Amino acid sequence: MSKVVVFDHPLIQHKLTIIRDKNTNTKTFRENVNEIGSLVTYEITRDLQTKEIEVETPITKTKARVLAKDVVIVPILRAGLGMVDGIQNVIPTAKIGHIGLYRDETTLRPTKYYSKFPIEIKDATVLIVDPMLATGHSAIAAIEEVKAHGAKDIRFVGIVGCPEGVKEIQDHHPDVDIYMVSIDEGLNEVGYIVPGLGDCGDRLFGTK
Ligand code: URA
């Protein structure tokens, strides 16, 4: 069963309140989404393995530790892009994959229109990023796509989720741990998270 981690750190919760506020402007919204991305990454990567290498300081040679595996960040377009800079600020060596999904109006299922991943994805720790975990259908499709490209160590990173989305990932991909800042009450009749923060993509990119 997937582990679900909800971050209750005061700084993260403070920033969550800023992005929930409908009066927060686009610039401040984008900055805070990225800052949350940085802060959650610190916790998400706490258990990453390290390996020993030799390094030469200005004084002498010594043994030191570096990350044992690559990290690949995979934002789900488009809202996932909002967290990428923040995460990459903390892991500058991370490679970025992309996955674009649209909702097929007949099947109502997410359908892939774009995906591109770095070759390292097979052996990397893969962070699938989408600030909103609503129905979970996009998350499932993204996880299936990275698995189809050989990814084995996958974590889902979001900000606001709901029980429906968490259950969807747990039911379909019990090997994928879920990292969120809040699990809200649920979904309304048009698929928005309540209380949520509205349409994250629109608020990030000023399209509304
Ligand atoms: N996507 C969003 O941007 N917001 C929601 O509330 C649900 C899905």
PDB file of C-alpha atoms and ligand atoms in Angstrom:
ATOM      1  CA  MET A   1       0.000   0.000   0.000  1.00  0.00           C
ATOM      2  CA  SER A   2       1.316   3.448  -0.927  1.00  0.00           C
ATOM      3  CA  LYS A   3       2.554   5.584   1.912  1.00  0.00           C
ATOM      4  CA  VAL A   4       0.767   8.958   2.147  1.00  0.00           C
ATOM      5  CA  VAL A   5       2.821  11.770   3.679  1.00  0.00           C
ATOM      6  CA  VAL A   6       1.118  15.100   4.439  1.00  0.00           C
ATOM      7  CA  PHE A   7       3.498  17.928   5.308  1.00  0.00           C
ATOM      8  CA  ASP A   8       2.406  19.931   8.315  1.00  0.00           C
ATOM      9  CA  HIS A   9       5.520  22.112   8.519  1.00  0.00           C
ATOM     10  CA  PRO A  10       4.469  25.669   9.497  1.00  0.00           C
ATOM     11  CA  LEU A  11       6.274  27.311   6.548  1.00  0.00           C
ATOM     12  CA  ILE A  12       4.614  24.975   4.064  1.00  0.00           C
ATOM     13  CA  GLN A  13       1.183  25.435   5.623  1.00  0.00           C
ATOM     14  CA  HIS A  14       1.657  29.228   5.589  1.00  0.00           C
ATOM     15  CA  LYS A  15       2.443  29.143   1.869  1.00  0.00           C
ATOM     16  CA  LEU A  16      -0.515  26.853   1.235  1.00  0.00           C
ATOM     17  CA  THR A  17      -2.813  29.466   2.771  1.00  0.00           C
ATOM     18  CA  ILE A  18      -1.373  32.116   0.441  1.00  0.00           C
ATOM     19  CA  ILE A  19      -2.113  30.034  -2.655  1.00  0.00           C
ATOM     20  CA  ARG A  20      -5.589  29.074  -1.429  1.00  0.00           C
ATOM     21  CA  ASP A  21      -6.532  32.777  -1.146  1.00  0.00           C
ATOM     22  CA  LYS A  22      -8.465  33.834  -4.259  1.00  0.00           C
ATOM     23  CA  ASN A  23      -7.011  37.360  -3.922  1.00  0.00           C
ATOM     24  CA  THR A  24      -3.405  36.170  -4.374  1.00  0.00           C
ATOM     25  CA  ASN A  25      -2.070  37.480  -7.679  1.00  0.00           C
ATOM     26  CA  THR A  26      -0.395  35.360 -10.373  1.00  0.00           C
ATOM     27  CA  LYS A  27       3.167  36.339  -9.474  1.00  0.00           C
ATOM     28  CA  THR A  28       2.770  35.598  -5.781  1.00  0.00           C
ATOM     29  CA  PHE A  29       0.867  32.393  -6.541  1.00  0.00           C
ATOM     30  CA  ARG A  30       3.633  31.143  -8.843  1.00  0.00           C
ATOM     31  CA  GLU A  31       6.380  32.051  -6.362  1.00  0.00           C
ATOM     32  CA  ASN A  32       4.661  30.249  -3.510  1.00  0.00           C
ATOM     33  CA  VAL A  33       3.940  27.118  -5.572  1.00  0.00           C
ATOM     34  CA  ASN A  34       7.642  26.958  -6.427  1.00  0.00           C
ATOM     35  CA  GLU A  35       8.697  27.599  -2.837  1.00  0.00           C
ATOM     36  CA  ILE A  36       6.421  24.786  -1.669  1.00  0.00           C
ATOM     37  CA  GLY A  37       8.084  22.630  -4.341  1.00  0.00           C
ATOM     38  CA  SER A  38      11.495  23.342  -2.813  1.00  0.00           C
ATOM     39  CA  LEU A  39      10.407  22.750   0.761  1.00  0.00           C
ATOM     40  CA  VAL A  40       8.607  19.456   0.115  1.00  0.00           C
ATOM     41  CA  THR A  41      11.563  18.143  -1.877  1.00  0.00           C
ATOM     42  CA  TYR A  42      13.740  18.326   1.207  1.00  0.00           C
ATOM     43  CA  GLU A  43      11.417  15.869   2.963  1.00  0.00           C
ATOM     44  CA  ILE A  44      10.613  13.689  -0.055  1.00  0.00           C
ATOM     45  CA  THR A  45      14.280  12.972  -0.647  1.00  0.00           C
ATOM     46  CA  ARG A  46      15.145  12.299   3.000  1.00  0.00           C
ATOM     47  CA  ASP A  47      15.518   8.546   2.394  1.00  0.00           C
ATOM     48  CA  LEU A  48      17.431   8.671  -0.909  1.00  0.00           C
ATOM     49  CA  GLN A  49      20.484   6.447  -0.928  1.00  0.00           C
ATOM     50  CA  THR A  50      23.959   7.928  -1.070  1.00  0.00           C
ATOM     51  CA  LYS A  51      27.270   6.390  -2.122  1.00  0.00           C
ATOM     52  CA  GLU A  52      30.812   7.118  -1.058  1.00  0.00           C
ATOM     53  CA  ILE A  53      33.269   8.852  -3.391  1.00  0.00           C
ATOM     54  CA  GLU A  54      36.680  10.384  -2.933  1.00  0.00           C
ATOM     55  CA  VAL A  55      36.948  14.164  -3.107  1.00  0.00           C
ATOM     56  CA  GLU A  56      39.922  16.449  -2.798  1.00  0.00           C
ATOM     57  CA  THR A  57      39.384  19.458  -0.554  1.00  0.00           C
ATOM     58  CA  PRO A  58      41.874  22.362  -0.636  1.00  0.00           C
ATOM     59  CA  ILE A  59      43.516  20.603   2.329  1.00  0.00           C
ATOM     60  CA  THR A  60      43.474  16.866   1.606  1.00  0.00           C
ATOM     61  CA  LYS A  61      41.739  13.915   0.007  1.00  0.00           C
ATOM     62  CA  THR A  62      38.708  12.573   1.857  1.00  0.00           C
ATOM     63  CA  LYS A  63      35.752  10.271   1.455  1.00  0.00           C
ATOM     64  CA  ALA A  64      32.391  11.975   1.011  1.00  0.00           C
ATOM     65  CA  ARG A  65      28.824  11.051   0.017  1.00  0.00           C
ATOM     66  CA  VAL A  66      26.781  11.876  -3.083  1.00  0.00           C
ATOM     67  CA  LEU A  67      23.364  10.768  -4.321  1.00  0.00           C
ATOM     68  CA  ALA A  68      23.553   7.150  -5.485  1.00  0.00           C
ATOM     69  CA  LYS A  69      20.838   7.434  -8.135  1.00  0.00           C
ATOM     70  CA  ASP A  70      19.654  10.054 -10.604  1.00  0.00           C
ATOM     71  CA  VAL A  71      16.487  11.977  -9.872  1.00  0.00           C
ATOM     72  CA  VAL A  72      14.059  12.638 -12.723  1.00  0.00           C
ATOM     73  CA  ILE A  73      11.280  15.201 -12.294  1.00  0.00           C
ATOM     74  CA  VAL A  74       8.201  14.561 -14.450  1.00  0.00           C
ATOM     75  CA  PRO A  75       5.647  17.392 -14.360  1.00  0.00           C
ATOM     76  CA  ILE A  76       2.185  16.628 -15.683  1.00  0.00           C
ATOM     77  CA  LEU A  77       1.435  19.493 -18.095  1.00  0.00           C
ATOM     78  CA  ARG A  78       0.570  22.078 -17.471  1.00  0.00           C
ATOM     79  CA  ALA A  79       0.153  22.775 -13.748  1.00  0.00           C
ATOM     80  CA  GLY A  80       3.028  20.460 -12.828  1.00  0.00           C
ATOM     81  CA  LEU A  81       5.421  22.919 -14.466  1.00  0.00           C
ATOM     82  CA  GLY A  82       4.684  25.308 -11.612  1.00  0.00           C
ATOM     83  CA  MET A  83       6.698  23.228  -9.131  1.00  0.00           C
ATOM     84  CA  VAL A  84       9.644  22.237 -11.343  1.00  0.00           C
ATOM     85  CA  ASP A  85      11.931  25.234 -10.733  1.00  0.00           C
ATOM     86  CA  GLY A  86      11.400  24.929  -6.992  1.00  0.00           C
ATOM     87  CA  ILE A  87      12.284  21.240  -6.986  1.00  0.00           C
ATOM     88  CA  GLN A  88      15.248  21.710  -9.306  1.00  0.00           C
ATOM     89  CA  ASN A  89      16.605  24.494  -7.101  1.00  0.00           C
ATOM     90  CA  VAL A  90      17.112  21.819  -4.444  1.00  0.00           C
ATOM     91  CA  ILE A  91      18.251  19.043  -6.823  1.00  0.00           C
ATOM     92  CA  PRO A  92      20.138  20.889  -9.585  1.00  0.00           C
ATOM     93  CA  THR A  93      21.355  17.636 -11.142  1.00  0.00           C
ATOM     94  CA  ALA A  94      17.799  16.350 -11.688  1.00  0.00           C
ATOM     95  CA  LYS A  95      16.749  15.701 -15.270  1.00  0.00           C
ATOM     96  CA  ILE A  96      13.269  16.671 -16.426  1.00  0.00           C
ATOM     97  CA  GLY A  97      10.742  14.546 -18.329  1.00  0.00           C
ATOM     98  CA  HIS A  98       7.381  15.856 -19.526  1.00  0.00           C
ATOM     99  CA  ILE A  99       3.980  14.314 -19.922  1.00  0.00           C
ATOM    100  CA  GLY A 100       0.983  16.022 -21.496  1.00  0.00           C
ATOM    101  CA  LEU A 101      -2.520  14.631 -21.053  1.00  0.00           C
ATOM    102  CA  TYR A 102      -5.885  15.845 -22.297  1.00  0.00           C
ATOM    103  CA  ARG A 103      -9.345  14.624 -21.377  1.00  0.00           C
ATOM    104  CA  ASP A 104     -10.955  12.624 -24.195  1.00  0.00           C
ATOM    105  CA  GLU A 105     -14.506  13.986 -24.318  1.00  0.00           C
ATOM    106  CA  THR A 106     -16.043  10.625 -25.280  1.00  0.00           C
ATOM    107  CA  THR A 107     -14.296   8.346 -22.804  1.00  0.00           C
ATOM    108  CA  LEU A 108     -13.645  11.149 -20.251  1.00  0.00           C
ATOM    109  CA  ARG A 109     -10.266   9.488 -19.653  1.00  0.00           C
ATOM    110  CA  PRO A 110      -6.922  11.284 -19.779  1.00  0.00           C
ATOM    111  CA  THR A 111      -5.195  10.654 -23.086  1.00  0.00           C
ATOM    112  CA  LYS A 112      -1.523  11.257 -23.733  1.00  0.00           C
ATOM    113  CA  TYR A 113      -0.617  13.866 -26.338  1.00  0.00           C
ATOM    114  CA  TYR A 114       3.048  14.269 -25.409  1.00  0.00           C
ATOM    115  CA  SER A 115       5.718  12.470 -23.458  1.00  0.00           C
ATOM    116  CA  LYS A 116       9.479  12.772 -23.432  1.00  0.00           C
ATOM    117  CA  PHE A 117      11.736  11.285 -20.788  1.00  0.00           C
ATOM    118  CA  PRO A 118      15.485  11.227 -20.204  1.00  0.00           C
ATOM    119  CA  ILE A 119      17.190   7.871 -20.725  1.00  0.00           C
ATOM    120  CA  GLU A 120      18.065   7.758 -17.005  1.00  0.00           C
ATOM    121  CA  ILE A 121      14.403   7.222 -16.072  1.00  0.00           C
ATOM    122  CA  LYS A 122      14.811   3.417 -15.782  1.00  0.00           C
ATOM    123  CA  ASP A 123      17.216   3.577 -12.855  1.00  0.00           C
ATOM    124  CA  ALA A 124      16.253   6.941 -11.377  1.00  0.00           C
ATOM    125  CA  THR A 125      14.035   8.050  -8.542  1.00  0.00           C
ATOM    126  CA  VAL A 126      11.143   9.573 -10.497  1.00  0.00           C
ATOM    127  CA  LEU A 127       9.090  12.409  -9.022  1.00  0.00           C
ATOM    128  CA  ILE A 128       5.762  12.765 -10.844  1.00  0.00           C
ATOM    129  CA  VAL A 129       4.595  16.281 -10.136  1.00  0.00           C
ATOM    130  CA  ASP A 130       1.095  17.756 -10.256  1.00  0.00           C
ATOM    131  CA  PRO A 131       0.008  20.326  -7.656  1.00  0.00           C
ATOM    132  CA  MET A 132      -3.580  19.004  -7.700  1.00  0.00           C
ATOM    133  CA  LEU A 133      -4.533  15.361  -7.058  1.00  0.00           C
ATOM    134  CA  ALA A 134      -8.261  15.413  -7.925  1.00  0.00           C
ATOM    135  CA  THR A 135      -9.845  12.293  -9.493  1.00  0.00           C
ATOM    136  CA  GLY A 136      -6.405  10.729  -9.751  1.00  0.00           C
ATOM    137  CA  HIS A 137      -6.996   9.750 -13.393  1.00  0.00           C
ATOM    138  CA  SER A 138      -4.147  11.917 -14.719  1.00  0.00           C
ATOM    139  CA  ALA A 139      -1.828  10.675 -11.996  1.00  0.00           C
ATOM    140  CA  ILE A 140      -2.617   7.063 -12.916  1.00  0.00           C
ATOM    141  CA  ALA A 141      -2.039   7.736 -16.619  1.00  0.00           C
ATOM    142  CA  ALA A 142       1.274   9.472 -15.867  1.00  0.00           C
ATOM    143  CA  ILE A 143       2.448   6.659 -13.600  1.00  0.00           C
ATOM    144  CA  GLU A 144       1.552   4.082 -16.263  1.00  0.00           C
ATOM    145  CA  GLU A 145       3.469   6.056 -18.874  1.00  0.00           C
ATOM    146  CA  VAL A 146       6.672   6.314 -16.803  1.00  0.00           C
ATOM    147  CA  LYS A 147       6.396   2.630 -15.885  1.00  0.00           C
ATOM    148  CA  ALA A 148       6.055   1.817 -19.601  1.00  0.00           C
ATOM    149  CA  HIS A 149       9.407   3.600 -20.041  1.00  0.00           C
ATOM    150  CA  GLY A 150      10.990   1.395 -17.399  1.00  0.00           C
ATOM    151  CA  ALA A 151      10.699   3.530 -14.256  1.00  0.00           C
ATOM    152  CA  LYS A 152      10.569   1.462 -11.081  1.00  0.00           C
ATOM    153  CA  ASP A 153      11.121   3.903  -8.215  1.00  0.00           C
ATOM    154  CA  ILE A 154       8.268   6.420  -8.460  1.00  0.00           C
ATOM    155  CA  ARG A 155       6.922   9.020  -6.030  1.00  0.00           C
ATOM    156  CA  PHE A 156       3.901  11.275  -6.607  1.00  0.00           C
ATOM    157  CA  VAL A 157       4.379  14.869  -5.463  1.00  0.00           C
ATOM    158  CA  GLY A 158       1.441  17.248  -5.139  1.00  0.00           C
ATOM    159  CA  ILE A 159       0.133  20.096  -3.029  1.00  0.00           C
ATOM    160  CA  VAL A 160      -3.639  19.748  -2.617  1.00  0.00           C
ATOM    161  CA  GLY A 161      -5.311  16.361  -2.890  1.00  0.00           C
ATOM    162  CA  CYS A 162      -8.538  14.668  -1.873  1.00  0.00           C
ATOM    163  CA  PRO A 163      -9.452  11.171  -0.655  1.00  0.00           C
ATOM    164  CA  GLU A 164     -10.742  10.122  -4.105  1.00  0.00           C
ATOM    165  CA  GLY A 165      -7.386  10.815  -5.789  1.00  0.00           C
ATOM    166  CA  VAL A 166      -5.344   9.197  -3.040  1.00  0.00           C
ATOM    167  CA  LYS A 167      -7.489   6.040  -3.209  1.00  0.00           C
ATOM    168  CA  GLU A 168      -7.152   5.909  -6.989  1.00  0.00           C
ATOM    169  CA  ILE A 169      -3.340   5.858  -6.788  1.00  0.00           C
ATOM    170  CA  GLN A 170      -3.347   3.409  -3.890  1.00  0.00           C
ATOM    171  CA  ASP A 171      -5.717   1.042  -5.712  1.00  0.00           C
ATOM    172  CA  HIS A 172      -3.807   1.071  -9.015  1.00  0.00           C
ATOM    173  CA  HIS A 173      -0.204   1.693  -7.960  1.00  0.00           C
ATOM    174  CA  PRO A 174       0.373   0.606  -4.357  1.00  0.00           C
ATOM    175  CA  ASP A 175       4.133   0.867  -4.977  1.00  0.00           C
ATOM    176  CA  VAL A 176       3.944   4.659  -5.511  1.00  0.00           C
ATOM    177  CA  ASP A 177       4.217   6.782  -2.374  1.00  0.00           C
ATOM    178  CA  ILE A 178       2.203  10.016  -2.247  1.00  0.00           C
ATOM    179  CA  TYR A 179       3.505  13.321  -0.853  1.00  0.00           C
ATOM    180  CA  MET A 180       0.980  16.132  -0.341  1.00  0.00           C
ATOM    181  CA  VAL A 181       0.566  19.345   1.640  1.00  0.00           C
ATOM    182  CA  SER A 182      -3.161  18.884   2.273  1.00  0.00           C
ATOM    183  CA  ILE A 183      -5.808  16.233   1.755  1.00  0.00           C
ATOM    184  CA  ASP A 184      -8.968  18.294   1.355  1.00  0.00           C
ATOM    185  CA  GLU A 185     -12.613  17.277   1.804  1.00  0.00           C
ATOM    186  CA  GLY A 186     -13.384  15.997  -1.694  1.00  0.00           C
ATOM    187  CA  LEU A 187     -14.491  16.914  -5.200  1.00  0.00           C
ATOM    188  CA  ASN A 188     -17.429  19.091  -6.231  1.00  0.00           C
ATOM    189  CA  GLU A 189     -19.801  18.247  -9.093  1.00  0.00           C
ATOM    190  CA  VAL A 190     -17.438  19.703 -11.718  1.00  0.00           C
ATOM    191  CA  GLY A 191     -14.326  17.975 -10.427  1.00  0.00           C
ATOM    192  CA  TYR A 192     -12.719  20.802  -8.438  1.00  0.00           C
ATOM    193  CA  ILE A 193     -11.189  20.056  -5.066  1.00  0.00           C
ATOM    194  CA  VAL A 194     -13.095  21.563  -2.104  1.00  0.00           C
ATOM    195  CA  PRO A 195     -11.968  23.882  -0.561  1.00  0.00           C
ATOM    196  CA  GLY A 196      -8.920  23.573  -2.871  1.00  0.00           C
ATOM    197  CA  LEU A 197      -7.462  26.595  -4.603  1.00  0.00           C
ATOM    198  CA  GLY A 198      -9.361  26.702  -7.900  1.00  0.00           C
ATOM    199  CA  ASP A 199      -7.783  25.918 -11.254  1.00  0.00           C
ATOM    200  CA  CYS A 200      -4.069  25.708 -10.548  1.00  0.00           C
ATOM    201  CA  GLY A 201      -2.982  25.975 -14.202  1.00  0.00           C
ATOM    202  CA  ASP A 202      -5.060  29.115 -14.746  1.00  0.00           C
ATOM    203  CA  ARG A 203      -3.737  30.689 -11.560  1.00  0.00           C
ATOM    204  CA  LEU A 204      -0.116  29.840 -12.418  1.00  0.00           C
ATOM    205  CA  PHE A 205      -0.234  31.078 -15.980  1.00  0.00           C
ATOM    206  CA  GLY A 206      -2.798  33.865 -15.742  1.00  0.00           C
ATOM    207  CA  THR A 207      -5.155  32.265 -18.230  1.00  0.00           C
ATOM    208  CA  LYS A 208      -8.314  33.311 -16.420  1.00  0.00           C
TER     209      LYS A 208
HETATM  210  N1  URA B   1      -7.247  20.733 -11.091  1.00  0.00           N
HETATM  211  C1  URA B   1      -7.175  21.974 -10.571  1.00  0.00           C
HETATM  212  O1  URA B   1      -6.414  22.805 -11.060  1.00  0.00           O
HETATM  213  N2  URA B   1      -7.923  22.273  -9.509  1.00  0.00           N
HETATM  214  C2  URA B   1      -8.780  21.394  -8.936  1.00  0.00           C
HETATM  215  O2  URA B   1      -9.446  21.735  -7.959  1.00  0.00           O
HETATM  216  C3  URA B   1      -8.863  20.089  -9.494  1.00  0.00           C
HETATM  217  C4  URA B   1      -8.085  19.786 -10.575  1.00  0.00           C
END
